[in-house]
Amino acid sequence: MPRVRSGEVSLGWREWGRGDVSVVFIHGNLASKDWIELAASLFPSGLRVVGIDWRGCGESDRTKATADYSNYSMQQHAEDMLAALDALDVKFCHLATHSTGGIIAARMLLMQPERFGSVFSLDPVSPLGMAFNADQIGVFRAMMASKQVTRTVMASAASSLFLPESFAPNAIPRFREGLGEIPALFERIIEQTFGVSEGIWIGTPVNLTRERESGELKRRMPDIRHPHLVLWGEQDGWIPPADLRAMAAVMPDCRLVVVPGIGHSMNLELPALYAGYFGAWFGGRSK
C-alpha cells in the first residue's frame, strides 16, 4: 500500500474510485482505513474516496510516544491529516469519520474551515471528548498484552456481528452465520489492531480525557458550520448519545439519526447500509 509523507511521519493511505468529488475518511481509535473496505465497492460513481491511517495505526509509522503522549494528541492527528492532504494535493474535500475520527475532524474543520465541505460522521467522539478512568485505561493495557482480549473488546465495537450469548463473561465472541466476507475482514483488522503503537493504546484515552477536561472544543462547537450528518447505532455502548444530542443542538447545521439494530461500527456490521447512507449524503455534492 502507498504511504505519504506528513511532517515527521509517513502515513499509509489508499483510495477508492475516481471522480471530481473527493471524500477523505478519518478512521477511529485502534482502527485503520481498511474499515470501509467492504463498503467502498458500493459507493456511487463520481466519488474519489481517500482513507489515511493515523500515525501509530495501519501502515503508518509507529512513532515512539512521549512521556505525556502529546505527540499522539487529537491536535497532532489533525495536523498529520492536513499535511497528508497537502502532500496528496487534495485542496478541497468532504469528510467521512468514524468514532474518534470525529473529534480529529472537528479540529481539522476549525483549523482550515474553507478546505472542507460536508461531513458524514458515524458514531463519532464529539467535540466534548470522552473521559476514561484508571480502570478503563487498564483495559487498554490488557488489550496490549493479549490478542484474545483485543479481539473480545473489539467485538463489542461491532456487536451485531456476534451471537449475543457469546458476550457472556469468560466466553469467546462467536460470529453469527451468513456474514459473507465480513468475518475475514474482522480477523485481519484484529491483527492490525494488536500491532498499533503505545501512543494509540494509551495515548488516545489519555488525550480524549484531556479534551473532555479542557472543554476547548465544546466551547467552539458553534463555530463548526459545515453540514453534518451524524449516525448513532442504537446498540453502540461506546459513544454516549447525550453527547451527540448536545452536538446536534449546538452546531449550526448538524442532524442526528439513530439507527436501530446496529452497534458502534456500521461500516463493518452492515457495509451495504453504510454505503447507502454514504452515497445519499455525498452523491451529487459539488467539488
XYZ file of N, CA and C in Angstrom:
861
model
N 0.836 -1.196 0.000
C 0.000 0.000 0.000
C 0.878 1.256 0.000
N 0.439 2.326 -0.644
C 1.249 3.544 -0.679
C 1.287 4.258 0.668
N 2.309 5.105 0.822
C 2.454 5.937 2.012
C 2.715 7.371 1.564
N 2.337 8.304 2.414
C 2.518 9.714 2.114
C 3.259 10.366 3.271
N 4.186 11.256 2.943
C 4.946 11.943 3.987
C 4.086 13.042 4.594
N 4.042 13.073 5.922
C 3.255 14.074 6.644
C 4.115 14.598 7.789
N 4.851 15.666 7.536
C 5.744 16.178 8.565
C 6.813 15.165 8.906
N 6.863 14.779 10.182
C 7.913 13.870 10.657
C 7.590 12.402 10.422
N 6.392 12.092 9.955
C 5.982 10.692 9.817
C 5.511 10.405 8.395
N 5.494 9.112 8.060
C 4.858 8.650 6.829
C 3.584 7.906 7.204
N 2.502 8.215 6.494
C 1.195 7.645 6.787
C 0.734 6.751 5.637
N 0.158 5.608 5.994
C -0.445 4.757 4.982
C -1.714 5.391 4.440
N -1.951 5.209 3.157
C -3.186 5.738 2.577
C -3.636 4.854 1.423
N -4.885 5.045 1.040
C -5.473 4.234 -0.020
C -6.628 5.022 -0.616
N -6.916 4.791 -1.890
C -8.063 5.461 -2.490
C -8.955 4.457 -3.203
N -10.230 4.794 -3.251
C -11.232 4.005 -3.949
C -11.991 4.938 -4.892
N -12.168 4.528 -6.128
C -12.991 5.286 -7.057
C -12.267 6.468 -7.681
N -12.932 7.038 -8.660
C -12.429 8.210 -9.360
C -13.582 9.187 -9.535
N -13.277 10.465 -9.490
C -14.319 11.449 -9.711
C -13.885 12.820 -9.288
N -14.739 13.778 -9.549
C -14.440 15.171 -9.217
C -14.702 15.501 -7.753
N -15.455 14.656 -7.063
C -15.794 14.898 -5.658
C -14.902 14.018 -4.788
N -14.129 14.643 -3.911
C -13.216 13.908 -3.019
C -13.795 13.829 -1.617
N -13.738 12.644 -1.034
C -14.144 12.411 0.354
C -12.972 11.756 1.065
N -12.568 12.308 2.191
C -11.463 11.748 2.972
C -12.030 11.067 4.214
N -11.654 9.805 4.415
C -12.124 9.012 5.542
C -11.117 9.077 6.681
N -11.586 9.503 7.862
C -10.768 9.559 9.077
C -11.276 8.466 10.023
N -10.483 7.434 10.208
C -10.927 6.269 10.980
C -10.894 6.535 12.487
N -11.310 5.544 13.244
C -11.383 5.669 14.693
C -10.173 5.081 15.398
N -10.217 5.086 16.730
C -9.113 4.571 17.531
C -8.948 3.066 17.326
N -7.694 2.603 17.371
C -7.337 1.190 17.218
C -7.745 0.641 15.856
N -7.961 1.515 14.875
C -8.521 1.107 13.595
C -7.574 1.462 12.458
N -8.138 1.527 11.242
C -7.348 1.861 10.055
C -8.309 2.243 8.939
N -7.733 2.651 7.825
C -8.507 2.977 6.639
C -9.301 1.783 6.131
N -8.863 0.553 6.458
C -9.486 -0.656 5.919
C -10.899 -0.886 6.441
N -11.326 -0.125 7.443
C -12.653 -0.333 8.000
C -13.777 0.017 7.025
N -13.471 0.700 5.930
C -14.506 0.939 4.912
C -14.292 0.088 3.667
N -13.404 -0.878 3.736
C -13.033 -1.651 2.551
C -14.235 -2.320 1.888
N -15.092 -2.998 2.654
C -16.218 -3.708 2.065
C -17.303 -2.754 1.578
N -17.451 -1.627 2.242
C -18.452 -0.644 1.813
C -18.010 0.091 0.561
N -16.702 0.273 0.393
C -16.200 1.150 -0.670
C -16.607 0.690 -2.062
N -16.698 -0.608 -2.258
C -17.088 -1.106 -3.584
C -18.529 -0.739 -3.926
N -19.293 -0.311 -2.935
C -20.708 0.026 -3.125
C -20.956 1.531 -3.165
N -19.897 2.323 -3.025
C -20.061 3.766 -3.098
C -20.444 4.167 -4.523
N -21.168 5.265 -4.687
C -21.571 5.685 -6.039
C -20.384 6.128 -6.877
N -20.540 6.023 -8.190
C -19.501 6.510 -9.090
C -19.419 8.031 -8.983
N -18.289 8.566 -9.388
C -18.093 10.011 -9.315
C -17.449 10.489 -8.045
N -17.197 9.549 -7.103
C -16.534 9.905 -5.848
C -15.121 9.341 -5.830
N -14.180 10.147 -5.393
C -12.840 9.668 -5.057
C -12.760 9.654 -3.537
N -12.636 8.466 -2.956
C -12.592 8.328 -1.500
C -11.165 7.973 -1.098
N -10.600 8.757 -0.192
C -9.228 8.567 0.271
C -9.255 8.234 1.761
N -8.666 7.127 2.140
C -8.519 6.767 3.546
C -7.070 6.921 3.974
N -6.854 7.520 5.134
C -5.491 7.767 5.629
C -5.366 7.196 7.041
N -4.339 6.388 7.268
C -4.093 5.837 8.603
C -3.492 6.901 9.522
N -3.976 6.948 10.772
C -3.311 7.790 11.770
C -1.864 7.325 11.956
N -1.020 8.220 12.479
C 0.283 7.766 12.982
C 0.039 6.686 14.042
N 0.848 5.657 14.015
C 0.720 4.585 15.006
C -0.268 3.504 14.654
N -1.003 3.669 13.532
C -2.036 2.707 13.140
C -1.800 2.206 11.721
N -2.465 1.108 11.364
C -2.457 0.628 9.995
C -1.053 0.496 9.447
N -0.798 1.173 8.333
C 0.502 1.090 7.673
C 1.335 2.345 7.889
N 0.994 3.115 8.899
C 1.743 4.338 9.210
C 2.886 4.061 10.181
N 3.789 5.031 10.294
C 4.914 4.917 11.221
C 4.435 4.783 12.662
N 5.132 3.961 13.431
C 4.874 3.799 14.875
C 5.828 4.725 15.636
N 5.560 5.999 15.631
C 6.409 6.960 16.324
C 6.413 6.677 17.823
N 7.586 6.698 18.445
C 7.682 6.477 19.890
C 6.911 7.568 20.623
N 6.072 7.169 21.566
C 5.272 8.130 22.315
C 6.127 8.896 23.313
N 5.859 10.186 23.438
C 6.480 10.969 24.503
C 5.858 10.586 25.841
N 6.490 10.999 26.928
C 6.028 10.595 28.260
C 4.593 11.039 28.534
N 4.199 12.186 27.980
C 2.837 12.683 28.219
C 1.885 12.383 27.064
N 2.346 11.631 26.081
C 1.551 11.250 24.900
C 1.091 12.451 24.073
N 1.771 13.573 24.212
C 1.342 14.765 23.475
C 1.542 14.621 21.971
N 2.482 13.752 21.551
C 2.662 13.569 20.112
C 1.645 12.601 19.517
N 0.649 12.199 20.317
C -0.498 11.435 19.835
C -1.812 12.137 20.206
N -1.759 13.437 20.379
C -2.962 14.207 20.728
C -3.894 14.306 19.534
N -5.135 14.695 19.782
C -6.085 14.907 18.695
C -5.603 16.026 17.772
N -4.984 17.043 18.349
C -4.426 18.129 17.546
C -3.321 17.611 16.628
N -2.460 16.746 17.161
C -1.377 16.193 16.340
C -1.936 15.367 15.193
N -2.938 14.523 15.471
C -3.538 13.729 14.398
C -4.147 14.646 13.335
N -4.806 15.728 13.771
C -5.402 16.667 12.814
C -4.321 17.309 11.950
N -3.223 17.702 12.567
C -2.123 18.301 11.803
C -1.527 17.298 10.821
N -1.398 16.037 11.254
C -0.910 14.993 10.352
C -1.810 14.872 9.125
N -3.122 14.854 9.357
C -4.064 14.683 8.257
C -3.993 15.863 7.287
N -3.907 17.071 7.811
C -3.835 18.246 6.947
C -2.551 18.220 6.118
N -1.444 17.830 6.722
C -0.187 17.744 5.978
C -0.264 16.659 4.908
N -0.936 15.544 5.215
C -1.101 14.482 4.223
C -1.951 14.966 3.052
N -2.994 15.728 3.333
C -3.817 16.274 2.250
C -3.007 17.217 1.376
N -2.137 18.003 1.999
C -1.241 18.870 1.219
C -0.385 18.019 0.279
N 0.211 16.963 0.838
C 1.117 16.124 0.053
C 0.379 15.392 -1.069
N -0.886 15.054 -0.841
C -1.692 14.368 -1.849
C -2.387 15.340 -2.798
N -2.154 16.637 -2.595
C -2.729 17.692 -3.428
C -4.265 17.680 -3.397
N -4.812 17.392 -2.219
C -6.266 17.470 -2.026
C -6.563 18.865 -1.485
N -6.989 19.737 -2.364
C -7.184 21.140 -1.975
C -8.528 21.366 -1.295
N -9.542 20.590 -1.691
C -10.878 20.713 -1.101
C -11.506 19.326 -1.071
N -12.169 18.998 0.031
C -12.807 17.686 0.129
C -13.914 17.719 1.170
N -14.687 16.651 1.166
C -15.651 16.371 2.221
C -15.017 15.338 3.156
N -15.604 15.155 4.331
C -15.041 14.230 5.312
C -16.057 13.163 5.706
N -15.572 11.938 5.840
C -16.328 10.844 6.450
C -15.522 10.382 7.654
N -16.158 10.273 8.810
C -15.417 9.927 10.019
C -16.088 8.775 10.748
N -15.299 8.101 11.563
C -15.826 7.066 12.441
C -15.208 7.233 13.819
N -16.026 7.194 14.849
C -15.585 7.168 16.231
C -14.649 8.335 16.541
N -13.430 8.049 17.022
C -12.507 9.120 17.403
C -12.104 9.986 16.208
N -12.287 9.469 15.007
C -12.070 10.297 13.832
C -12.934 11.548 13.836
N -14.071 11.503 14.544
C -14.952 12.656 14.592
C -14.326 13.862 15.275
N -13.644 13.641 16.395
C -13.047 14.778 17.109
C -11.785 15.254 16.390
N -11.074 14.346 15.718
C -9.945 14.773 14.890
C -10.448 15.671 13.770
N -11.547 15.262 13.130
C -12.122 16.078 12.061
C -12.559 17.440 12.578
N -13.116 17.500 13.790
C -13.538 18.796 14.350
C -12.361 19.756 14.410
N -11.208 19.255 14.807
C -10.028 20.116 14.855
C -9.590 20.523 13.450
N -9.675 19.620 12.500
C -9.349 19.959 11.119
C -10.277 21.050 10.584
N -11.560 20.916 10.855
C -12.550 21.885 10.373
C -12.309 23.273 10.952
N -11.900 23.322 12.206
C -11.644 24.616 12.841
C -10.330 25.230 12.369
N -9.354 24.395 12.040
C -8.064 24.907 11.598
C -8.118 25.445 10.170
N -8.838 24.744 9.289
C -8.898 25.143 7.879
C -10.340 25.012 7.372
N -11.236 25.831 7.870
C -12.657 25.653 7.546
C -12.975 25.727 6.060
N -12.226 26.534 5.329
C -12.519 26.725 3.913
C -12.134 25.513 3.058
N -11.388 24.601 3.631
C -10.893 23.448 2.865
C -11.920 22.327 2.765
N -12.960 22.383 3.589
C -13.868 21.242 3.726
C -15.318 21.620 3.433
N -16.045 20.637 2.898
C -17.454 20.811 2.617
C -18.315 20.195 3.704
N -18.936 19.070 3.418
C -19.845 18.434 4.360
C -19.170 17.262 5.062
N -19.806 16.791 6.149
C -19.217 15.753 6.997
C -20.260 14.673 7.279
N -19.856 13.419 7.049
C -20.674 12.248 7.383
C -19.983 11.554 8.544
N -20.616 11.539 9.697
C -19.950 11.162 10.942
C -20.652 9.964 11.569
N -19.973 8.813 11.591
C -20.534 7.581 12.141
C -20.091 7.398 13.579
N -21.060 7.347 14.503
C -20.789 7.113 15.921
C -19.563 7.900 16.392
N -19.574 9.220 16.224
C -18.356 9.985 16.493
C -18.110 10.257 17.968
N -16.841 10.350 18.333
C -16.486 11.069 19.559
C -16.730 12.540 19.251
N -17.598 13.159 20.006
C -17.998 14.540 19.738
C -16.910 15.509 20.172
N -17.055 16.797 19.853
C -16.084 17.778 20.338
C -16.000 17.871 21.864
N -16.896 17.227 22.576
C -16.814 17.217 24.032
C -15.688 16.330 24.547
N -15.164 15.445 23.686
C -14.173 14.480 24.147
C -14.831 13.346 24.912
N -14.016 12.538 25.605
C -14.511 11.437 26.426
C -13.632 11.322 27.657
N -14.205 10.814 28.737
C -13.444 10.660 29.977
C -13.185 9.180 30.243
N -11.915 8.839 30.516
C -11.519 7.474 30.835
C -10.864 7.466 32.206
N -11.318 6.567 33.078
C -10.690 6.454 34.391
C -9.567 5.423 34.345
N -8.904 5.234 35.481
C -7.747 4.339 35.528
C -8.117 2.903 35.175
N -9.286 2.445 35.625
C -9.707 1.080 35.309
C -9.924 0.908 33.809
N -10.519 1.907 33.185
C -10.764 1.815 31.744
C -9.465 1.837 30.953
N -8.514 2.650 31.383
C -7.215 2.643 30.719
C -6.510 1.304 30.966
N -6.789 0.694 32.120
C -6.261 -0.635 32.382
C -6.747 -1.670 31.377
N -7.962 -1.509 30.859
C -8.461 -2.417 29.824
C -7.606 -2.305 28.563
N -7.228 -1.079 28.213
C -6.359 -0.906 27.045
C -4.994 -1.572 27.278
N -4.489 -1.483 28.504
C -3.215 -2.149 28.799
C -3.369 -3.668 28.686
N -4.508 -4.191 29.112
C -4.753 -5.630 28.983
C -4.853 -6.032 27.516
N -5.439 -5.169 26.691
C -5.512 -5.447 25.260
C -4.113 -5.476 24.638
N -3.248 -4.568 25.070
C -1.870 -4.543 24.570
C -1.164 -5.877 24.808
N -1.531 -6.544 25.899
C -0.825 -7.758 26.321
C -1.439 -9.040 25.775
N -2.641 -8.971 25.217
C -3.339 -10.193 24.827
C -4.162 -9.969 23.567
N -3.858 -10.736 22.533
C -4.638 -10.631 21.301
C -6.072 -11.095 21.522
N -6.286 -12.072 22.410
C -7.645 -12.539 22.675
C -8.465 -11.464 23.373
N -7.851 -10.748 24.325
C -8.567 -9.638 24.964
C -8.883 -8.564 23.925
N -7.909 -8.286 23.053
C -8.144 -7.321 21.983
C -9.340 -7.727 21.139
N -9.390 -8.982 20.741
C -10.495 -9.453 19.898
C -11.830 -9.333 20.615
N -11.867 -9.692 21.894
C -13.116 -9.639 22.651
C -13.623 -8.208 22.787
N -12.714 -7.285 23.115
C -13.134 -5.894 23.264
C -13.548 -5.310 21.917
N -12.796 -5.594 20.874
C -13.142 -5.068 19.559
C -14.463 -5.657 19.048
N -14.776 -6.880 19.449
C -16.066 -7.450 19.071
C -17.222 -6.614 19.616
N -17.019 -6.033 20.792
C -18.076 -5.196 21.363
C -18.282 -3.913 20.567
N -17.308 -3.546 19.726
C -17.446 -2.375 18.862
C -18.161 -2.706 17.552
N -18.458 -3.988 17.339
C -19.217 -4.420 16.159
C -20.198 -5.492 16.611
N -20.972 -5.168 17.639
C -21.708 -6.174 18.412
C -22.728 -6.957 17.602
N -23.328 -6.361 16.582
C -24.376 -7.069 15.845
C -23.831 -8.216 14.998
N -22.504 -8.316 14.847
C -21.912 -9.416 14.083
C -21.851 -10.712 14.885
N -22.061 -10.633 16.189
C -21.790 -11.771 17.062
C -23.060 -12.257 17.759
N -23.055 -13.537 18.116
C -24.174 -14.099 18.874
C -24.220 -13.442 20.245
N -25.368 -12.934 20.675
C -25.441 -12.216 21.956
C -24.937 -13.031 23.132
N -25.239 -14.331 23.155
C -24.837 -15.164 24.293
C -23.318 -15.324 24.363
N -22.612 -15.073 23.260
C -21.166 -15.246 23.266
C -20.437 -14.065 23.903
N -21.197 -13.048 24.339
C -20.607 -11.939 25.093
C -20.674 -12.164 26.609
N -21.115 -13.346 27.028
C -21.161 -13.650 28.458
C -19.744 -13.650 29.034
N -19.602 -13.381 30.346
C -18.264 -13.380 30.966
C -17.513 -14.673 30.680
N -16.247 -14.524 30.325
C -15.337 -15.636 30.042
C -15.668 -16.408 28.761
N -16.656 -15.924 27.990
C -16.972 -16.558 26.715
C -16.144 -15.915 25.605
N -16.082 -16.591 24.485
C -15.383 -16.075 23.307
C -16.426 -15.634 22.296
N -16.430 -14.375 21.873
C -17.442 -13.919 20.907
C -17.424 -14.764 19.636
N -18.622 -15.203 19.207
C -18.763 -16.049 18.024
C -19.634 -15.342 16.989
N -19.200 -15.393 15.753
C -19.934 -14.730 14.670
C -21.300 -15.380 14.438
N -22.251 -14.556 14.054
C -23.492 -15.072 13.506
C -23.207 -15.722 12.150
N -24.131 -16.499 11.652
C -23.985 -17.098 10.326
C -24.422 -16.098 9.254
N -23.968 -16.350 8.034
C -24.440 -15.569 6.894
C -23.809 -14.213 6.735
N -22.570 -14.040 7.227
C -21.934 -12.722 7.186
C -20.998 -12.526 5.998
N -20.876 -13.545 5.132
C -20.080 -13.381 3.926
C -18.623 -13.069 4.209
N -18.134 -11.967 3.630
C -16.713 -11.604 3.733
C -16.369 -10.902 5.047
N -17.372 -10.552 5.835
C -17.123 -9.702 6.998
C -16.209 -10.365 8.030
N -16.423 -11.633 8.418
C -15.542 -12.224 9.434
C -14.070 -12.221 9.036
N -13.773 -12.480 7.761
C -12.371 -12.487 7.331
C -11.753 -11.097 7.475
N -12.514 -10.052 7.105
C -12.004 -8.693 7.279
C -11.833 -8.376 8.758
N -12.782 -8.778 9.577
C -12.685 -8.502 11.017
C -11.429 -9.139 11.600
N -11.149 -10.377 11.254
C -9.971 -11.047 11.810
C -8.685 -10.367 11.328
N -8.663 -9.909 10.090
C -7.494 -9.168 9.600
C -7.333 -7.854 10.353
N -8.442 -7.209 10.640
C -8.411 -5.953 11.395
C -7.873 -6.176 12.808
N -8.218 -7.314 13.421
C -7.707 -7.605 14.770
C -6.184 -7.715 14.733
N -5.635 -8.340 13.693
C -4.176 -8.415 13.554
C -3.578 -7.012 13.479
N -4.209 -6.126 12.709
C -3.751 -4.740 12.627
C -3.816 -4.058 13.986
N -4.951 -4.219 14.646
C -5.180 -3.529 15.910
C -4.132 -3.913 16.945
N -3.826 -5.198 17.028
C -2.883 -5.658 18.043
C -1.490 -5.085 17.822
N -1.233 -4.572 16.616
C 0.082 -4.032 16.315
C 0.197 -2.522 16.419
N -0.822 -1.824 16.918
C -0.719 -0.365 16.992
C 0.285 0.038 18.075
N 0.699 1.297 18.032
C 1.724 1.779 18.962
C 1.130 2.084 20.341
N 2.013 2.182 21.338
C 1.565 2.559 22.683
C 0.915 3.942 22.678
N 1.358 4.805 21.774
C 0.744 6.123 21.677
C -0.722 6.066 21.303
N -1.124 4.980 20.657
C -2.542 4.748 20.341
C -3.234 4.059 21.519
N -2.678 2.934 21.962
C -3.310 2.180 23.051
C -3.619 3.072 24.261
N -2.609 3.796 24.724
C -2.758 4.576 25.953
C -2.944 6.067 25.652
N -2.255 6.537 24.626
C -2.327 7.962 24.315
C -3.705 8.428 23.926
N -4.473 7.590 23.202
C -5.803 8.040 22.783
C -6.731 8.266 23.974
N -6.914 7.299 24.885
C -7.786 7.597 26.028
C -7.268 8.732 26.904
N -5.952 8.842 27.067
C -5.389 9.948 27.848
C -5.724 11.283 27.195
N -5.548 11.371 25.886
C -5.781 12.641 25.203
C -7.263 12.961 25.039
N -8.106 11.948 24.893
C -9.545 12.215 24.851
C -10.039 12.729 26.202
N -9.452 12.218 27.274
C -9.807 12.710 28.609
C -9.380 14.166 28.760
N -8.221 14.506 28.257
C -7.788 15.909 28.299
C -8.743 16.807 27.520
N -9.215 16.314 26.381
C -10.180 17.100 25.602
C -11.453 17.342 26.419
N -11.899 16.307 27.105
C -13.119 16.432 27.914
C -12.904 17.443 29.035
N -11.755 17.353 29.680
C -11.490 18.217 30.838
C -11.269 19.672 30.435
N -10.658 19.887 29.280
C -10.362 21.268 28.877
C -11.615 22.021 28.424
N -12.539 21.313 27.769
C -13.755 21.965 27.279
C -13.521 22.904 26.109
N -12.310 22.894 25.543
C -11.992 23.837 24.462
C -12.899 23.654 23.248
N -12.984 22.420 22.753
C -13.795 22.192 21.567
C -15.288 22.317 21.862
N -15.697 21.996 23.062
C -17.101 22.198 23.444
C -17.493 23.655 23.257
N -16.620 24.554 23.678
C -16.907 25.989 23.545
C -16.908 26.439 22.088
N -16.196 25.715 21.239
C -16.067 26.130 19.841
C -17.065 25.438 18.909
N -17.928 24.601 19.442
C -18.885 23.895 18.588
C -19.745 24.832 17.737
N -20.192 26.002 18.249
C -20.989 26.881 17.383
C -20.240 27.384 16.160
N -18.898 27.291 16.182
C -18.098 27.760 15.047
C -17.960 26.703 13.946
N -18.399 25.484 14.210
C -18.305 24.410 13.210
C -19.599 24.442 12.400
N -19.555 25.117 11.265
C -20.760 25.390 10.481
C -20.943 24.441 9.297
N -20.009 23.547 9.090
C -20.108 22.605 7.975
C -21.303 21.670 8.177
N -22.061 21.368 7.118
C -23.192 20.427 7.263
C -22.717 19.065 7.760
N -23.374 18.565 8.782
C -23.032 17.277 9.380
C -24.244 16.344 9.368
N -24.035 15.111 8.944
C -24.971 14.025 9.203
C -24.296 13.085 10.182
N -24.884 12.935 11.364
C -24.329 12.093 12.421
C -25.221 10.867 12.586
N -24.641 9.685 12.457
C -25.357 8.434 12.695
C -24.891 7.823 14.003
N -25.861 7.304 14.769
C -25.524 6.596 16.011
C -26.275 5.280 16.023
N -25.520 4.164 16.120
C -26.147 2.852 16.220
C -26.762 2.655 17.594
N -27.981 2.202 17.607
C -28.725 2.107 18.867
C -28.106 1.121 19.849
N -27.288 0.190 19.360
C -26.613 -0.776 20.234
C -25.174 -0.361 20.570
N -24.822 0.876 20.236
C -23.466 1.356 20.496
C -23.279 1.608 21.989
N -22.400 0.825 22.601
C -22.121 1.011 24.019
C -20.906 1.869 24.298
N -20.329 2.468 23.266
C -19.100 3.241 23.415
C -19.357 4.744 23.457
N -20.230 5.243 22.592
C -20.451 6.685 22.461
C -21.732 7.085 23.187
N -21.662 8.003 24.167
C -22.869 8.434 24.876
C -23.790 9.224 23.950
N -25.027 8.789 23.770
C -25.925 9.522 22.875
C -26.197 10.951 23.341
N -26.095 11.190 24.643
C -26.301 12.559 25.140
C -25.273 13.518 24.536
N -24.050 13.044 24.314
C -23.025 13.895 23.700
C -23.411 14.255 22.274
N -23.980 13.299 21.556
C -24.352 13.558 20.168
C -25.578 14.462 20.092
N -26.480 14.316 21.052
C -27.627 15.241 21.083
C -27.152 16.660 21.357
N -26.159 16.806 22.237
C -25.590 18.132 22.510
C -24.925 18.698 21.260
N -24.210 17.848 20.548
C -23.551 18.253 19.306
C -24.583 18.756 18.292
N -25.665 17.992 18.128
C -26.701 18.373 17.160
C -27.433 19.647 17.572
N -27.540 19.865 18.875
C -28.260 21.048 19.362
C -27.441 22.325 19.221
N -26.127 22.213 19.320
C -25.280 23.411 19.379
C -24.666 23.760 18.030
N -24.277 22.759 17.256
C -23.665 23.051 15.961
C -24.727 23.546 14.985
N -24.423 24.551 14.170
C -25.443 25.223 13.370
C -26.140 24.359 12.321
N -25.450 23.325 11.777
C -26.031 22.526 10.690
C -25.685 21.070 10.917
N -26.324 20.458 11.917
C -25.978 19.101 12.336
C -27.253 18.303 12.590
N -27.398 17.196 11.888
C -28.563 16.326 12.021
C -28.129 14.993 12.605
N -28.834 14.531 13.625
C -28.548 13.250 14.274
C -29.614 12.233 13.884
N -29.170 11.057 13.429
C -30.059 9.956 13.066
C -29.682 8.739 13.896
N -30.654 8.148 14.585
C -30.434 6.928 15.368
C -30.831 5.730 14.512
N -29.911 4.762 14.386
C -30.132 3.600 13.528
C -30.344 2.366 14.403
N -31.514 1.740 14.350
C -31.762 0.564 15.198
C -31.015 -0.668 14.702
N -30.773 -1.603 15.636
C -30.235 -2.910 15.282
C -28.772 -2.941 14.908
N -28.043 -1.880 15.220
C -26.640 -1.790 14.827
C -25.829 -1.259 15.992
N -24.550 -1.603 16.034
C -23.694 -1.162 17.115
C -22.840 0.036 16.736
N -21.585 0.007 17.164
C -20.690 1.160 17.010
C -20.095 1.280 15.611
N -20.174 0.234 14.795
C -19.385 0.191 13.562
C -20.208 -0.298 12.375
N -21.155 0.517 11.922
C -21.954 0.137 10.762
C -21.084 -0.178 9.557
N -19.943 0.496 9.427
C -19.064 0.257 8.278
C -18.562 -1.188 8.233
N -18.475 -1.867 9.388
C -18.141 -3.285 9.435
C -19.383 -4.163 9.535
N -20.354 -3.715 10.313
C -21.507 -4.556 10.626
C -22.480 -4.687 9.462
N -22.750 -3.597 8.786
C -23.650 -3.591 7.625
C -23.045 -2.682 6.554
N -22.025 -3.154 5.853
C -21.356 -2.292 4.870
C -22.301 -1.729 3.812
N -23.288 -2.513 3.383
C -24.208 -2.029 2.348
C -25.052 -0.867 2.869
N -25.493 -0.950 4.121
C -26.276 0.145 4.695
C -25.405 1.392 4.856
N -24.170 1.188 5.325
C -23.238 2.308 5.444
C -23.026 2.967 4.087
N -22.808 2.153 3.061
C -22.601 2.704 1.720
C -23.835 3.442 1.232
N -25.007 2.976 1.618
C -26.233 3.666 1.227
C -26.325 5.058 1.826
N -26.062 5.174 3.114
C -26.047 6.495 3.755
C -24.940 7.363 3.140
N -23.780 6.768 2.941
C -22.622 7.475 2.389
C -22.976 8.069 1.021
N -23.540 7.228 0.164
C -23.890 7.671 -1.174
C -24.991 8.711 -1.186
N -25.983 8.530 -0.325
C -27.070 9.506 -0.258
C -26.581 10.864 0.207
N -25.592 10.876 1.114
C -25.080 12.123 1.663
C -24.139 12.829 0.692
N -23.242 12.069 0.080
C -22.226 12.687 -0.765
C -22.581 12.705 -2.255
N -23.495 11.847 -2.673
C -23.866 11.830 -4.082
C -24.441 13.173 -4.505
N -23.942 13.704 -5.604
C -24.426 14.983 -6.094
C -23.773 16.185 -5.449
N -22.823 15.963 -4.508
C -22.111 17.102 -3.908
C -21.210 17.755 -4.951
N -20.951 19.025 -4.734
C -20.016 19.711 -5.616
C -18.602 19.425 -5.148
N -17.640 19.825 -5.961
C -16.232 19.607 -5.623
C -15.888 20.183 -4.258
